[in-house]
mmCIF file with all atom_site columns, C-alpha atoms in Angstrom:
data_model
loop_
_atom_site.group_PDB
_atom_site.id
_atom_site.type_symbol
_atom_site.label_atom_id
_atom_site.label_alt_id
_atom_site.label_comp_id
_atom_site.label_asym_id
_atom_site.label_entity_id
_atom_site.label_seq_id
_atom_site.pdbx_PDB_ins_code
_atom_site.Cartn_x
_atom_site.Cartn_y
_atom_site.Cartn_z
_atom_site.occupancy
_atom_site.B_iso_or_equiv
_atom_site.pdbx_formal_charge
_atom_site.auth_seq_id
_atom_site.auth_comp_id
_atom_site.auth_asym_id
_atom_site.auth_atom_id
_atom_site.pdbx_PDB_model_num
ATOM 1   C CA . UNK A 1 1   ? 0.000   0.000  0.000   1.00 35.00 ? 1   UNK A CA 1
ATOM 2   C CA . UNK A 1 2   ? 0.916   3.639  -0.379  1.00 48.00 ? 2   UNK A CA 1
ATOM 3   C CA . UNK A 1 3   ? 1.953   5.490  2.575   1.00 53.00 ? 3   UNK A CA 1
ATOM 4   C CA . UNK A 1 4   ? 0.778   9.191  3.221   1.00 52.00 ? 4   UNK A CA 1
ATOM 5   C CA . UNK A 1 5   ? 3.396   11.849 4.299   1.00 51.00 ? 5   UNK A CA 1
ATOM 6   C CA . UNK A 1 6   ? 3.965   12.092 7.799   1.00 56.00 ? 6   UNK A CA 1
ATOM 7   C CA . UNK A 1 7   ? 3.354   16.045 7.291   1.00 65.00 ? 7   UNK A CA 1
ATOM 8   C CA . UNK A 1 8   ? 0.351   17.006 5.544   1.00 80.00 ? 8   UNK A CA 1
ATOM 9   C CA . UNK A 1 9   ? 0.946   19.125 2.626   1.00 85.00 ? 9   UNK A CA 1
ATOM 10  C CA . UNK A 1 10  ? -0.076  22.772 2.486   1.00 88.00 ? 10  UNK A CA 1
ATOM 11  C CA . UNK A 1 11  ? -2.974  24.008 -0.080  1.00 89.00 ? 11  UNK A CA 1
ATOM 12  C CA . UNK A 1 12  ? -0.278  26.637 -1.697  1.00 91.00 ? 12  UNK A CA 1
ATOM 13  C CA . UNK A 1 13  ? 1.968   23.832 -2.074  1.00 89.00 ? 13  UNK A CA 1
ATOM 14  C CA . UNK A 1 14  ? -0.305  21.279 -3.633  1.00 91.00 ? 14  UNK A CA 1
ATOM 15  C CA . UNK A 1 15  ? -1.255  23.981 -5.977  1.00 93.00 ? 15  UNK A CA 1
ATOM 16  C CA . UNK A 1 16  ? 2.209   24.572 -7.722  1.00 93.00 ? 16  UNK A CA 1
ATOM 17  C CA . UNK A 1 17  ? 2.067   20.301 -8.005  1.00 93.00 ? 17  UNK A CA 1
ATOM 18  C CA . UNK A 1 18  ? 1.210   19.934 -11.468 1.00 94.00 ? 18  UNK A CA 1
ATOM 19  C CA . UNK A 1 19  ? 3.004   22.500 -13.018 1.00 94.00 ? 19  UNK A CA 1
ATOM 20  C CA . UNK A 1 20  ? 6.556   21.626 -10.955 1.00 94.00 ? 20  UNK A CA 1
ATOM 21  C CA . UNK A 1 21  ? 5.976   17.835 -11.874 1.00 94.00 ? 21  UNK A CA 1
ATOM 22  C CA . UNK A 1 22  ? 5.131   19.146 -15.628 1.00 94.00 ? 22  UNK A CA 1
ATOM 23  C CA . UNK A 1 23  ? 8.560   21.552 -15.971 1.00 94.00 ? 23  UNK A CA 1
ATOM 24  C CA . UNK A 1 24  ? 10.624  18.398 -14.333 1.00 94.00 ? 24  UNK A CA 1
ATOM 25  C CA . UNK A 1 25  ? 9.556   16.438 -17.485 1.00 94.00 ? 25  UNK A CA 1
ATOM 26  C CA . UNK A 1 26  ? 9.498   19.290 -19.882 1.00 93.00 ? 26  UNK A CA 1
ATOM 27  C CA . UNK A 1 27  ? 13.012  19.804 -18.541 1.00 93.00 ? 27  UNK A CA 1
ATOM 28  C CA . UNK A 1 28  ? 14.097  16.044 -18.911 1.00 93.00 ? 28  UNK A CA 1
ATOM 29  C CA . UNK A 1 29  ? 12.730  16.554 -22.950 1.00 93.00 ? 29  UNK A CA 1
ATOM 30  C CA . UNK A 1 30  ? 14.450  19.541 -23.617 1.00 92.00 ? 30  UNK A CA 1
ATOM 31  C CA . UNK A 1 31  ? 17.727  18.295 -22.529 1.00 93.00 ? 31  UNK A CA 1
ATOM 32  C CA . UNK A 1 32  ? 17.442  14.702 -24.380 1.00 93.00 ? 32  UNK A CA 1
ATOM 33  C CA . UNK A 1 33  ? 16.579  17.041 -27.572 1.00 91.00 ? 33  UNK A CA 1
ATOM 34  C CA . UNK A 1 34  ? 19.324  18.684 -26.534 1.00 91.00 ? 34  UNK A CA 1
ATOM 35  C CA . UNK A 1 35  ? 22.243  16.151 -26.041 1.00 92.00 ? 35  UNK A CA 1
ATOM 36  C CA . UNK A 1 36  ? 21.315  14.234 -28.852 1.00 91.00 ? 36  UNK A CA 1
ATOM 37  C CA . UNK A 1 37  ? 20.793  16.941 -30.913 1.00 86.00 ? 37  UNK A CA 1
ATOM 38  C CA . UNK A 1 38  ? 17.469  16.016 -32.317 1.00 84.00 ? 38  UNK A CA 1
ATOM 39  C CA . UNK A 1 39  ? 15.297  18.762 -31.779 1.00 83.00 ? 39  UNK A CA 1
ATOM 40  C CA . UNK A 1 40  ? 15.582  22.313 -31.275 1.00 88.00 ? 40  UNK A CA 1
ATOM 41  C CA . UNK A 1 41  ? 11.900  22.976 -29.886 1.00 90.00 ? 41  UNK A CA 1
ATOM 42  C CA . UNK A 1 42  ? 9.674   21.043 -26.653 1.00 91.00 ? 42  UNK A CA 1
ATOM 43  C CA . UNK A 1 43  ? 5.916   20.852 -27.703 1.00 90.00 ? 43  UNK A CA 1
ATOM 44  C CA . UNK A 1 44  ? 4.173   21.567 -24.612 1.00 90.00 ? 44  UNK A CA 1
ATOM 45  C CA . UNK A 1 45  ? 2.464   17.983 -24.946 1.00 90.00 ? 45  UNK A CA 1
ATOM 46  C CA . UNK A 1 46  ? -1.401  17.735 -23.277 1.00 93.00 ? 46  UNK A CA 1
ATOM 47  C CA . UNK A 1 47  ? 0.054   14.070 -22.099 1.00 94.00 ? 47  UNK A CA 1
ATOM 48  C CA . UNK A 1 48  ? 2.416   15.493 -19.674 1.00 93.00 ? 48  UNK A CA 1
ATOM 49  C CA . UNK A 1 49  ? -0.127  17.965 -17.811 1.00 93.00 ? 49  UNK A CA 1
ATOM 50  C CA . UNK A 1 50  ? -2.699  15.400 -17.529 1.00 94.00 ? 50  UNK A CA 1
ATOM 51  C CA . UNK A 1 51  ? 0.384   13.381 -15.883 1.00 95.00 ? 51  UNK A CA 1
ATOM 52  C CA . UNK A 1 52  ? 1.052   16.331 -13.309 1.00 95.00 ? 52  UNK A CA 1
ATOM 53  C CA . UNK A 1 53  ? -2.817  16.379 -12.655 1.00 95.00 ? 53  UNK A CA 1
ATOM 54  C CA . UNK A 1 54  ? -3.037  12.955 -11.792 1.00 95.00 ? 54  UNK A CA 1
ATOM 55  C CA . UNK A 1 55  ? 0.006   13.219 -9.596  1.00 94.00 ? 55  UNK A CA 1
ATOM 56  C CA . UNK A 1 56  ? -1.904  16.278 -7.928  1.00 93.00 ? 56  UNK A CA 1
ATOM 57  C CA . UNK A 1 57  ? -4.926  14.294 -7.716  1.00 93.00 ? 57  UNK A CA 1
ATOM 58  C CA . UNK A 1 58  ? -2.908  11.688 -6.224  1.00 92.00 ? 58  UNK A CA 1
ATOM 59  C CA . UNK A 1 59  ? -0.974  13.716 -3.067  1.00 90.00 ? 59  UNK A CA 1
ATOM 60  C CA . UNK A 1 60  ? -4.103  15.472 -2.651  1.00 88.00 ? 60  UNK A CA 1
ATOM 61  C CA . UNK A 1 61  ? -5.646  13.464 0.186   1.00 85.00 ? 61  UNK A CA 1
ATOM 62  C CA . UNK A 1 62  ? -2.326  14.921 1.777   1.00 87.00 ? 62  UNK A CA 1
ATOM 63  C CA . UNK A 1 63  ? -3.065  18.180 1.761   1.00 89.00 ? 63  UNK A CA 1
ATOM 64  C CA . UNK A 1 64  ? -3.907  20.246 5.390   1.00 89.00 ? 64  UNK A CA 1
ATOM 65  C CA . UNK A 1 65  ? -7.079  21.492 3.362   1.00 85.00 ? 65  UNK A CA 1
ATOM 66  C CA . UNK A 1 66  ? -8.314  24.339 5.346   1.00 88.00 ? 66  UNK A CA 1
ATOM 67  C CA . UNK A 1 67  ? -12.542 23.984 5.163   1.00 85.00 ? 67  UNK A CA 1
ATOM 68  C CA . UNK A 1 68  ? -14.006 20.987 4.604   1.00 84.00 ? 68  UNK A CA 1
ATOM 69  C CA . UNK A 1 69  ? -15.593 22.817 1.386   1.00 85.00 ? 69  UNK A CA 1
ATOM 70  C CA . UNK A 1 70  ? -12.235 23.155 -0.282  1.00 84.00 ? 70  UNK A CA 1
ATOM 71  C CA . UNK A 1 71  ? -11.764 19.584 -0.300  1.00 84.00 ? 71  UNK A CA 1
ATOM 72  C CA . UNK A 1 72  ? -14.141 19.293 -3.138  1.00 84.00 ? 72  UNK A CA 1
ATOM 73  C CA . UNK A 1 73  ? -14.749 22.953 -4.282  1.00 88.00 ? 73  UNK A CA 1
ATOM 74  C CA . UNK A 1 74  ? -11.328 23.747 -4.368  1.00 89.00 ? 74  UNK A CA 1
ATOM 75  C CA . UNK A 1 75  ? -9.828  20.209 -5.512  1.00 89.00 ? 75  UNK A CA 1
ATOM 76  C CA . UNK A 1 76  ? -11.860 19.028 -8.509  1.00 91.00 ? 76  UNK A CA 1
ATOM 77  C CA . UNK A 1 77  ? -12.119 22.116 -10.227 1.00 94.00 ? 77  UNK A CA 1
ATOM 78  C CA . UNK A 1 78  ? -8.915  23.371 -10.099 1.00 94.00 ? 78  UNK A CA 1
ATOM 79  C CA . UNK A 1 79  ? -7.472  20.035 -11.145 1.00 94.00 ? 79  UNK A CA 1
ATOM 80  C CA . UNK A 1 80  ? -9.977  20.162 -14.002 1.00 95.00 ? 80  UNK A CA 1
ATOM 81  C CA . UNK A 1 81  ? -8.743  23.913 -15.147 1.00 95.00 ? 81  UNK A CA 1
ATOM 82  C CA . UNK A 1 82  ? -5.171  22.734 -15.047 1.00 95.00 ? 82  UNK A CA 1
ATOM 83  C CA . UNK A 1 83  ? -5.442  19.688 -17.322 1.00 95.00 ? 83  UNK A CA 1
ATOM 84  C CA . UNK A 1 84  ? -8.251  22.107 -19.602 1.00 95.00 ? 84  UNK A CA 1
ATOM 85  C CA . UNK A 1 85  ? -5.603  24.896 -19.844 1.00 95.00 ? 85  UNK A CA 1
ATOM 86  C CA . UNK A 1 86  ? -2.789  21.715 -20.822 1.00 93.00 ? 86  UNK A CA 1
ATOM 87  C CA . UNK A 1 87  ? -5.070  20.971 -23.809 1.00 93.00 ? 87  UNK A CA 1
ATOM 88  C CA . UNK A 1 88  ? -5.556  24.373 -24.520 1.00 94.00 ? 88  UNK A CA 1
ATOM 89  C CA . UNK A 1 89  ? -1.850  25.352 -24.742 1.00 92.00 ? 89  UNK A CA 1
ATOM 90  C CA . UNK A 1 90  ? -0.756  21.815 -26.379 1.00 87.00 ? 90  UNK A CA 1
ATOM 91  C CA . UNK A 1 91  ? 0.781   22.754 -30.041 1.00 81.00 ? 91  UNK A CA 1
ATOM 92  C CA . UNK A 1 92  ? 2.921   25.430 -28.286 1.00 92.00 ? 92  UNK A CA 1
ATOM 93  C CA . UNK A 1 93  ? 6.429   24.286 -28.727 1.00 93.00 ? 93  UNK A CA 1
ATOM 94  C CA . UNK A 1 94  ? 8.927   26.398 -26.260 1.00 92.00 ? 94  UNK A CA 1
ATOM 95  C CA . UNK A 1 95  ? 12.659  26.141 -27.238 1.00 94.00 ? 95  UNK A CA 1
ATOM 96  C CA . UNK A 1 96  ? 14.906  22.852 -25.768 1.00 92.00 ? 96  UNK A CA 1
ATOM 97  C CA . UNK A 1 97  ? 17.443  25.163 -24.121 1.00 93.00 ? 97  UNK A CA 1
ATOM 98  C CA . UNK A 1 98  ? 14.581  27.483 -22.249 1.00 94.00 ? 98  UNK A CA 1
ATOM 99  C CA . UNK A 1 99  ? 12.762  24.157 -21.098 1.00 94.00 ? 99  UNK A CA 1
ATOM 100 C CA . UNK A 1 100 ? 16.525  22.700 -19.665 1.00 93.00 ? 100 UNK A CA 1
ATOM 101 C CA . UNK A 1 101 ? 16.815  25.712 -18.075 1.00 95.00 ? 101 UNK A CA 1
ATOM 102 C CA . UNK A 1 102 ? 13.900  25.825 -16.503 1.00 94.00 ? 102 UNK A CA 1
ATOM 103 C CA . UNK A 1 103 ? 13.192  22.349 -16.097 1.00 94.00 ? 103 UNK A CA 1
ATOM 104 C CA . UNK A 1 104 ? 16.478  20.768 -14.521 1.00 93.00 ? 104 UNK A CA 1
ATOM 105 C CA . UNK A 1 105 ? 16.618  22.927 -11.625 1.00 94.00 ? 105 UNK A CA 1
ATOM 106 C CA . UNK A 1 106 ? 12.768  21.896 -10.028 1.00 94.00 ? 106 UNK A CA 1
ATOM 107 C CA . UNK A 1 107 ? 13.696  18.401 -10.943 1.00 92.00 ? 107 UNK A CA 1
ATOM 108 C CA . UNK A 1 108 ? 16.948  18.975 -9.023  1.00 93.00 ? 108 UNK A CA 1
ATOM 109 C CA . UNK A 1 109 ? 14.747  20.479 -6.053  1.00 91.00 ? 109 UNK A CA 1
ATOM 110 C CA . UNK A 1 110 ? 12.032  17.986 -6.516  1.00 87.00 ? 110 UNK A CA 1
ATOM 111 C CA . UNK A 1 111 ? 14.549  15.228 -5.957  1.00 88.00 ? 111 UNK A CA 1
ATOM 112 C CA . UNK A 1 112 ? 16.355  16.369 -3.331  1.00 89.00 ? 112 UNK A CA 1
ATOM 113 C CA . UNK A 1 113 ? 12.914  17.332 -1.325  1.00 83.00 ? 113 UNK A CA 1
ATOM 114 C CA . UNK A 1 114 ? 11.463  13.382 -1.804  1.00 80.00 ? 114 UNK A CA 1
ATOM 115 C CA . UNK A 1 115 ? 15.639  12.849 -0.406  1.00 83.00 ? 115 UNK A CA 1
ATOM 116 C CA . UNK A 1 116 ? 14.882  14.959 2.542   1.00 82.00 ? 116 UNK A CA 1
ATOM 117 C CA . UNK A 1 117 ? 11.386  14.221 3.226   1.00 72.00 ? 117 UNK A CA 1
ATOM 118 C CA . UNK A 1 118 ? 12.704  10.089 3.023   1.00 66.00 ? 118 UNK A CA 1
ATOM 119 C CA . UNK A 1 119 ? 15.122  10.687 5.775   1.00 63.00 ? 119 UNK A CA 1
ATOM 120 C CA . UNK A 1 120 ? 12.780  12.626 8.150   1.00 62.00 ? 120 UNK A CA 1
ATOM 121 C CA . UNK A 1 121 ? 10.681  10.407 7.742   1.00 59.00 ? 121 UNK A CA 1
ATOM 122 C CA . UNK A 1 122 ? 12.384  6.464  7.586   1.00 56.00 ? 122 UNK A CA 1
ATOM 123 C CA . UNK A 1 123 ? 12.247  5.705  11.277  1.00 56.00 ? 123 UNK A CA 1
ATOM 124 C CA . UNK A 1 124 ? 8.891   6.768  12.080  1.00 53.00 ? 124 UNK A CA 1
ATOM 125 C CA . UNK A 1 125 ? 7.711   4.706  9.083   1.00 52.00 ? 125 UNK A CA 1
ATOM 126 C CA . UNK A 1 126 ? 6.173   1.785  8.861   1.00 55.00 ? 126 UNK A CA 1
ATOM 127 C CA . UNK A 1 127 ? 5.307   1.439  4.891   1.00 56.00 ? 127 UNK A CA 1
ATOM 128 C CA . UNK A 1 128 ? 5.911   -1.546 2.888   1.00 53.00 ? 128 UNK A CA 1
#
């Protein structure tokens, strides 16, 4: 089973989910186009937002909502304007090199933030 974080995620935080898990991958594709020289432009693909609203949809029975109301007022919708506004912008294509740049560094901070949050929390766990 999955185990929940042993602090509950704030709403601001949860908020910035899908579009810090989307510039991690947009990041990752920019610098493959990059390195192998392939491609000089990133569409900004409706795939990879759905991807960071499921992964917001996922953490966000973690989240220290505030009201009870918010839980689904707040939730749903805003998930649902996310993913709409990833369709919406899909056949934008944003340059490789502004997508590395961009992209690297939250995936960098992402990483190092599961890293931290792991060792806080690996004695106290009991998650298999």
């Amino acid at each position: 089973m999955f185990c929940t974080a042993e602090r509950p995620m704030s709403p601001k935080l949860w908020l910035a989910v899908p579009f810090l898990f989307s510039a991690a991958v947009f990041g990752l594709m920019g610098s493959a186009g990059l390195i192998t020289a392939s491609w000089t432009t990133v569409p900004l693909s409706p795939v990879v937002s759905g991807a960071g609203v499921a992964v917001a949809a996922a953490v966000s029975s973690g989240v220290r909502w505030r009201h009870s109301w918010q839980r689904i007022w707040l939730r749903w919708p805003y998930l649902a304007a996310v993913l709409a506004f990833g369709v919406f912008v899909g056949a934008v294509e944003i340059p490789a090199l502004a997508t590395t740049v961009v992209g690297l560094p939250v995936l960098l901070g992402l990483v190092f933030q599961c890293l931290v949050q792991n060792d806080e929390s690996a004695p106290a766990s009991d998650c298999r």
